[in-house]
Coordinates of C-alpha atoms in Angstrom, one line a residue:
X1 CA 12.2 -21.2 -3.7
X2 CA 14.1 -20.0 -0.6
X3 CA 12.2 -17.7 1.7
X4 CA 15.1 -15.3 2.2
X5 CA 16.2 -12.3 0.3
X6 CA 19.0 -12.5 -2.2
X7 CA 22.1 -10.4 -1.7
X8 CA 20.9 -7.8 -4.2
X9 CA 17.5 -7.6 -2.5
X10 CA 19.2 -7.2 0.8
X11 CA 21.2 -4.3 -0.6
X12 CA 18.1 -2.7 -1.9
X13 CA 16.5 -3.0 1.6
X14 CA 19.5 -1.3 3.2
X15 CA 19.5 1.4 0.6
X16 CA 15.8 2.1 1.2
X17 CA 16.2 1.9 4.9
X18 CA 19.1 4.3 5.0
X19 CA 17.5 6.8 2.7
X20 CA 14.2 6.9 4.6
X21 CA 15.8 7.0 8.0
X22 CA 17.7 10.1 6.9
X23 CA 15.0 11.8 4.8
X24 CA 11.6 10.7 6.2
X25 CA 11.5 9.7 9.9
X26 CA 8.1 9.4 11.6
X27 CA 8.3 13.0 12.7
X28 CA 7.9 14.0 9.0
X29 CA 4.4 12.5 9.0
X30 CA 3.5 14.4 12.2
X31 CA 4.7 17.6 10.6
X32 CA 2.6 17.0 7.4
X33 CA -0.4 16.3 9.6
X34 CA 0.0 19.3 11.9
X35 CA 0.8 21.7 9.1
X36 CA -2.3 20.6 7.1
X37 CA -0.1 20.3 4.1
X38 CA -2.1 20.8 0.9
X39 CA -0.6 17.6 -0.7
X40 CA -0.2 15.4 2.3
X41 CA 3.2 14.3 1.2
X42 CA 6.5 15.9 0.4
X43 CA 7.1 16.5 -3.3
X44 CA 10.8 17.3 -2.8
X45 CA 11.1 13.9 -1.0
X46 CA 9.2 12.2 -3.8
X47 CA 11.6 13.6 -6.4
X48 CA 14.6 12.4 -4.3
X49 CA 12.9 9.0 -3.9
X50 CA 12.5 8.8 -7.7
X51 CA 16.2 9.8 -8.2
X52 CA 17.2 6.8 -6.2
X53 CA 15.3 4.7 -8.7
X54 CA 12.7 3.4 -6.2
X55 CA 9.7 4.8 -8.2
X56 CA 10.7 2.7 -11.2
X57 CA 11.2 -0.6 -9.4
X58 CA 8.4 -2.3 -11.5
X59 CA 9.0 -0.4 -14.7
X60 CA 11.0 -2.1 -17.4
X61 CA 14.5 -0.8 -18.0
X62 CA 13.7 0.1 -21.5
X63 CA 11.2 2.6 -20.1
X64 CA 13.5 4.2 -17.6
X65 CA 12.8 1.8 -14.7
X66 CA 14.8 -0.7 -12.8
X67 CA 13.0 -3.7 -14.3
X68 CA 12.7 -5.5 -10.9
X69 CA 9.8 -7.5 -9.4
X70 CA 7.3 -7.6 -6.7
X71 CA 9.8 -8.9 -4.1
X72 CA 11.9 -5.8 -4.6
X73 CA 8.7 -3.6 -4.5
X74 CA 7.8 -5.3 -1.2
X75 CA 11.3 -4.6 0.2
X76 CA 10.7 -0.9 -0.4
X77 CA 7.2 -1.1 1.0
X78 CA 8.3 -2.7 4.1
X79 CA 10.7 0.2 4.8
X80 CA 7.9 2.6 4.0
X81 CA 6.0 0.8 6.8
X82 CA 8.9 1.1 9.2
X83 CA 9.0 4.9 8.7
X84 CA 5.3 5.6 8.0
X85 CA 6.2 7.5 4.8
X86 CA 3.4 9.4 3.2
X87 CA 3.9 8.9 -0.5
X88 CA 2.1 7.8 -3.7
X89 CA 4.5 4.8 -4.1
X90 CA 1.9 2.1 -3.5
X91 CA -0.8 3.7 -5.6
X92 CA 1.4 4.9 -8.5
X93 CA 4.6 2.8 -8.6
X94 CA 3.0 -0.5 -7.7
X95 CA -0.7 -0.6 -8.5
X96 CA -0.9 1.7 -11.5
X97 CA 2.4 0.5 -12.9
X98 CA 1.2 -3.1 -12.8
X99 CA -2.0 -2.2 -14.6
X100 CA -0.2 -0.4 -17.3
X101 CA 2.3 -3.2 -17.7
X102 CA -0.5 -5.8 -17.8
X103 CA -2.8 -4.3 -20.3
X104 CA -1.3 -1.1 -21.7
X105 CA -0.6 -0.6 -25.4
X106 CA 2.9 0.3 -26.4
X107 CA 1.8 3.9 -26.8
X108 CA 0.2 4.0 -23.4
X109 CA 3.2 2.4 -21.7
X110 CA 5.6 4.8 -23.4
X111 CA 3.5 7.8 -22.5
X112 CA 3.1 7.0 -18.8
X113 CA 5.6 4.4 -17.4
X114 CA 8.7 6.6 -17.9
X115 CA 7.0 9.5 -16.2
X116 CA 5.9 7.3 -13.3
X117 CA 9.5 6.0 -12.9
X118 CA 10.9 9.5 -12.9
X119 CA 8.3 10.7 -10.4
X120 CA 7.1 13.3 -12.9
X121 CA 3.5 11.9 -12.8
X122 CA 1.3 10.1 -10.3
X123 CA -1.3 7.5 -11.3
X124 CA -3.8 5.7 -9.2
X125 CA -6.5 3.0 -9.6
X126 CA -10.1 4.0 -9.0
X127 CA -12.1 0.9 -8.3
X128 CA -14.1 0.9 -5.0
X129 CA -17.4 2.7 -4.7
X130 CA -18.5 2.1 -1.1
X131 CA -17.2 1.9 2.4
X132 CA -15.7 -1.6 2.0
X133 CA -13.5 -3.2 -0.7
X134 CA -15.9 -4.8 -3.2
X135 CA -14.2 -4.9 -6.6
X136 CA -16.9 -7.2 -8.0
X137 CA -19.6 -4.5 -7.3
X138 CA -18.9 -1.8 -9.8
X139 CA -21.8 0.6 -10.7
X140 CA -19.9 3.3 -12.5
X141 CA -21.2 3.0 -16.1
X142 CA -19.4 3.4 -19.4
X143 CA -21.8 3.8 -22.3
X144 CA -20.7 3.7 -25.9
X145 CA -20.3 7.0 -27.7
X146 CA -18.9 6.7 -31.2
X147 CA -15.5 4.9 -31.0
X148 CA -15.2 5.8 -27.3
X149 CA -17.1 5.7 -24.0
X150 CA -18.8 8.1 -21.6
X151 CA -18.2 7.6 -17.9
X152 CA -20.8 8.4 -15.2
X153 CA -20.4 7.5 -11.5
X154 CA -18.2 8.0 -8.5
X155 CA -15.3 6.2 -6.8
X156 CA -14.4 6.3 -3.2
X157 CA -11.1 5.7 -1.3
X158 CA -9.0 6.4 -4.4
X159 CA -5.4 6.3 -3.0
X160 CA -3.7 9.6 -3.5
X161 CA -6.4 10.6 -5.9
X162 CA -6.1 14.2 -4.8
X163 CA -2.7 14.5 -6.4
X164 CA -3.1 12.0 -9.2
X165 CA -2.5 13.1 -12.8
X166 CA -4.0 9.9 -14.2
X167 CA -6.9 7.7 -13.0
X168 CA -7.2 4.1 -14.1
X169 CA -10.9 3.7 -13.8
X170 CA -12.8 0.4 -13.5
X171 CA -16.1 0.9 -15.3
X172 CA -19.0 -1.4 -16.1
X173 CA -19.8 -1.9 -19.7
X174 CA -22.6 -4.0 -21.2
X175 CA -20.6 -7.3 -21.2
X176 CA -18.1 -6.8 -18.4
X177 CA -15.5 -4.5 -16.9
X178 CA -13.5 -2.0 -18.9
X179 CA -10.4 -0.1 -17.7
X180 CA -10.1 3.5 -18.9
X181 CA -7.2 6.0 -18.6
X182 CA -8.7 9.3 -17.5
X183 CA -6.5 12.3 -17.0
X184 CA -7.4 14.6 -14.1
X185 CA -7.7 17.6 -16.5
X186 CA -10.6 16.0 -18.4
X187 CA -13.9 17.9 -18.3
X188 CA -16.3 16.3 -15.9
X189 CA -13.7 15.0 -13.4
X190 CA -14.3 16.2 -9.9
X191 CA -11.9 15.3 -7.0
X192 CA -12.6 15.7 -3.3
X193 CA -9.6 15.0 -1.0
X194 CA -10.2 12.7 2.0
X195 CA -7.7 12.9 4.8
X196 CA -7.7 9.5 6.6
X197 CA -7.3 8.8 10.3
X198 CA -3.7 7.8 9.8
X199 CA -2.8 11.2 8.2
X200 CA -2.5 9.6 4.7
X201 CA -4.7 10.6 1.9
X202 CA -7.3 9.3 -0.5
X203 CA -10.0 11.0 -2.6
X204 CA -13.6 10.7 -3.8
X205 CA -13.6 11.1 -7.5
X206 CA -16.8 11.8 -9.5
X207 CA -17.1 11.3 -13.3
X208 CA -19.9 13.3 -14.9
X209 CA -20.3 12.7 -18.6
X210 CA -16.5 12.1 -19.0
X211 CA -15.7 11.1 -22.6
X212 CA -12.8 8.8 -23.3
X213 CA -11.6 7.8 -26.8
X214 CA -10.7 4.3 -27.9
X215 CA -7.1 5.1 -27.3
X216 CA -7.8 5.6 -23.6
X217 CA -9.1 2.1 -23.0
X218 CA -6.6 0.0 -21.0
X219 CA -6.9 -3.3 -22.7
X220 CA -9.9 -4.6 -24.7
X221 CA -13.5 -3.4 -24.3
X222 CA -15.3 -5.5 -21.7
X223 CA -11.9 -7.3 -21.0
X224 CA -10.5 -5.4 -18.1
X225 CA -10.9 -8.0 -15.3
X226 CA -7.5 -9.7 -15.7
X227 CA -5.6 -6.4 -15.6
X228 CA -7.7 -5.2 -12.7
X229 CA -7.0 -8.4 -10.8
X230 CA -3.3 -8.1 -11.5
X231 CA -3.2 -4.5 -10.2
X232 CA -5.2 -5.3 -7.1
X233 CA -3.1 -8.4 -6.2
X234 CA 0.1 -6.2 -6.6
X235 CA -1.5 -3.6 -4.3
X236 CA -2.5 -6.3 -1.8
X237 CA 1.1 -7.7 -1.7
X238 CA 2.5 -4.2 -1.3
X239 CA 0.0 -3.4 1.5
X240 CA 1.0 -6.6 3.2
X241 CA 4.6 -5.7 3.0
X242 CA 3.9 -2.3 4.5
X243 CA 1.9 -3.9 7.3
X244 CA 4.9 -6.1 8.0
X245 CA 7.1 -3.1 8.3
X246 CA 4.6 -1.3 10.6
X247 CA 4.4 -4.4 12.8
X248 CA 8.1 -5.0 12.8
X249 CA 8.8 -1.4 13.8
X250 CA 6.2 -1.5 16.5
X251 CA 7.7 -4.7 17.8
X252 CA 11.3 -3.2 17.8
X253 CA 10.2 -0.1 19.7
X254 CA 8.4 -2.2 22.2
X255 CA 11.4 -4.4 22.8
X256 CA 13.5 -1.3 23.2
X257 CA 11.1 0.0 25.8
X258 CA 11.0 -3.3 27.7
X259 CA 14.8 -3.1 28.0
X260 CA 14.9 0.5 29.5
X261 CA 11.7 0.9 31.6
X262 CA 12.0 0.1 35.2
X263 CA 9.3 -0.8 37.6
X264 CA 9.5 -2.2 41.2
X265 CA 13.3 -1.9 40.9
X266 CA 13.5 -4.1 37.8
X267 CA 13.5 -3.8 34.1
X268 CA 10.0 -4.7 32.9
X269 CA 11.6 -6.9 30.3
X270 CA 12.6 -9.2 33.1
X271 CA 9.0 -10.1 33.8
X272 CA 8.2 -13.5 32.4
X273 CA 4.7 -12.6 31.3
X274 CA 5.9 -9.8 29.1
X275 CA 8.7 -12.0 27.7
X276 CA 6.0 -14.6 26.7
X277 CA 3.9 -12.0 25.0
X278 CA 7.0 -10.7 23.1
X279 CA 8.0 -14.2 22.1
X280 CA 4.5 -14.9 20.7
X281 CA 4.6 -11.7 18.7
X282 CA 8.1 -12.5 17.3
X283 CA 6.9 -15.9 16.0
X284 CA 3.9 -14.3 14.4
X285 CA 6.1 -11.7 12.7
X286 CA 8.4 -14.4 11.3
X287 CA 5.6 -16.5 9.9
X288 CA 4.0 -13.4 8.3
X289 CA 7.4 -12.4 6.9
X290 CA 7.6 -15.8 5.1
X291 CA 4.0 -15.5 3.9
X292 CA 4.5 -12.1 2.4
X293 CA 7.7 -13.1 0.6
X294 CA 6.1 -16.2 -0.7
X295 CA 3.2 -14.2 -2.2
X296 CA 5.6 -11.8 -3.8
X297 CA 7.6 -14.6 -5.3
X298 CA 4.5 -16.2 -6.7
X299 CA 3.5 -12.9 -8.4
X300 CA 6.9 -12.6 -10.0
X301 CA 6.7 -16.2 -11.2
X302 CA 3.1 -15.7 -12.4
X303 CA 2.1 -18.8 -10.4
X304 CA -1.4 -20.2 -10.6
X305 CA -1.5 -20.1 -6.8
X306 CA -0.5 -16.4 -6.6
X307 CA -4.0 -15.1 -5.8
X308 CA -4.4 -17.4 -2.8
X309 CA -0.9 -16.8 -1.5
X310 CA -1.5 -13.0 -1.8
X311 CA -4.8 -13.3 0.0
X312 CA -3.2 -15.3 2.8
X313 CA -0.3 -12.8 3.1
X314 CA -2.7 -9.8 3.2
X315 CA -5.0 -11.4 5.8
X316 CA -2.1 -12.6 8.0
X317 CA -0.2 -9.3 7.7
X318 CA -3.3 -7.4 8.8
X319 CA -3.9 -9.6 11.8
X320 CA -0.2 -9.6 12.8
X321 CA 0.1 -5.8 12.5
X322 CA -3.1 -5.4 14.6
X323 CA -1.6 -7.7 17.3
X324 CA 1.8 -5.8 17.2
X325 CA 0.4 -2.3 17.6
X326 CA -2.1 -3.4 20.3
X327 CA 0.7 -5.1 22.3
X328 CA 2.9 -2.0 21.7
X329 CA 0.3 0.3 23.2
X330 CA -0.3 -2.0 26.2
X331 CA 3.3 -2.7 27.0
X332 CA 4.2 1.0 26.7
X333 CA 1.5 1.7 29.4
X334 CA -0.2 5.0 29.6
X335 CA 2.2 6.8 27.3
X336 CA 1.3 4.5 24.4
X337 CA -2.1 6.2 24.2
X338 CA -0.8 9.7 23.9
X339 CA -0.5 11.6 20.7
X340 CA 2.9 12.9 21.7
X341 CA 4.2 9.3 21.5
X342 CA 4.6 7.7 18.0
X343 CA 3.1 4.3 18.7
X344 CA -0.4 5.7 18.0
X345 CA 0.7 6.6 14.5
X346 CA 1.6 3.0 13.8
X347 CA -1.8 1.8 15.2
X348 CA -3.7 4.1 12.9
X349 CA -1.7 3.2 9.9
X350 CA -2.2 -0.5 10.6
X351 CA -6.0 0.0 10.8
X352 CA -6.2 1.7 7.5
X353 CA -4.0 -0.8 5.7
X354 CA -6.0 -3.6 7.2
X355 CA -9.0 -2.3 5.2
X356 CA -7.1 -1.4 2.1
X357 CA -7.8 -3.8 -0.8
X358 CA -9.8 -6.1 1.4
X359 CA -9.6 -6.9 5.1
X360 CA -8.6 -10.3 6.6
X361 CA -12.2 -11.6 6.5
X362 CA -12.7 -10.7 2.9
X363 CA -9.5 -12.4 1.8
X364 CA -10.2 -15.6 3.8
X365 CA -13.7 -15.7 2.2
X366 CA -12.1 -15.3 -1.3
X367 CA -9.8 -18.3 -0.6
X368 CA -12.7 -20.4 0.7
X369 CA -14.8 -19.6 -2.4
X370 CA -12.0 -20.4 -4.8
X371 CA -11.7 -23.8 -3.1
X372 CA -15.3 -24.6 -3.3
X373 CA -16.6 -23.8 0.2

């Protein structure tokens, strides 16, 4: 399959770029941070985003969505990375929507997917319980209670959990992992907002004797691993695409600065050492762009190699973005370190995304394990 976007995908990219350039420049993130906004994102912007159809990119057309795939979701995520948009798109429109599509009953999908597509509700996945991404280490217990389950435990780093209407909770049962749909309003659900270093948001969510009925199980009892994996891989591909956007924007801003900053009577972009560094970063970006697109295509094709390709894309995107923002800070000189300059926002976002859904070392270890090392 060709590693370039189709004409329709290119049009979607232009639409997302133009919309976010006009509606959500990086200054909007600064304003959210400095105003200590209670939600950490703009609800009016989220509604306009939904009206453009972006929130329903992975939702079937029959359920008010666009019925597109992970390539298209990645196109939107890349533009979110370019503009550092604070929004629940990754958590709700990609990760949660994928879980619901993968394992939701017809009633569950009809109840939630149209609302997610219209931006009327926000859903998120609650999986991690420690400081690092370890989806195989789940201690939150789900014990039988009649025809339902009772949840006890806590989740950390729940993306946009402070504004979520629905939690998709990964719980340990006697014979495996079970996914449960838990509404925020359920008795025993406690949410503590966590403002991250990049001015985006997550939450710590505690479940104390939270009872869920049989109709709230997402997929079969003890059989949630496949849907959890699908949701996480979708999130990893989305995060990789956002990292690519962060890196690409940092690179573009750096090239622009090299073309305008003068030192010793010359444009600093004329110095060969800086040209070499920029050339290396450009090649890294292009290789990463191909890796991310290949992973998204594999997810859409339900390929047997999708997990490895997603892991490679996430690992490479994290390292490329780290290189891009470090080079941006250095080549901008002293101003690159100041809060008044926007490069620091890209560095902080890259650092958070690097950890999200597994850092580069975690993903490389997963590939090695799957190949018998």
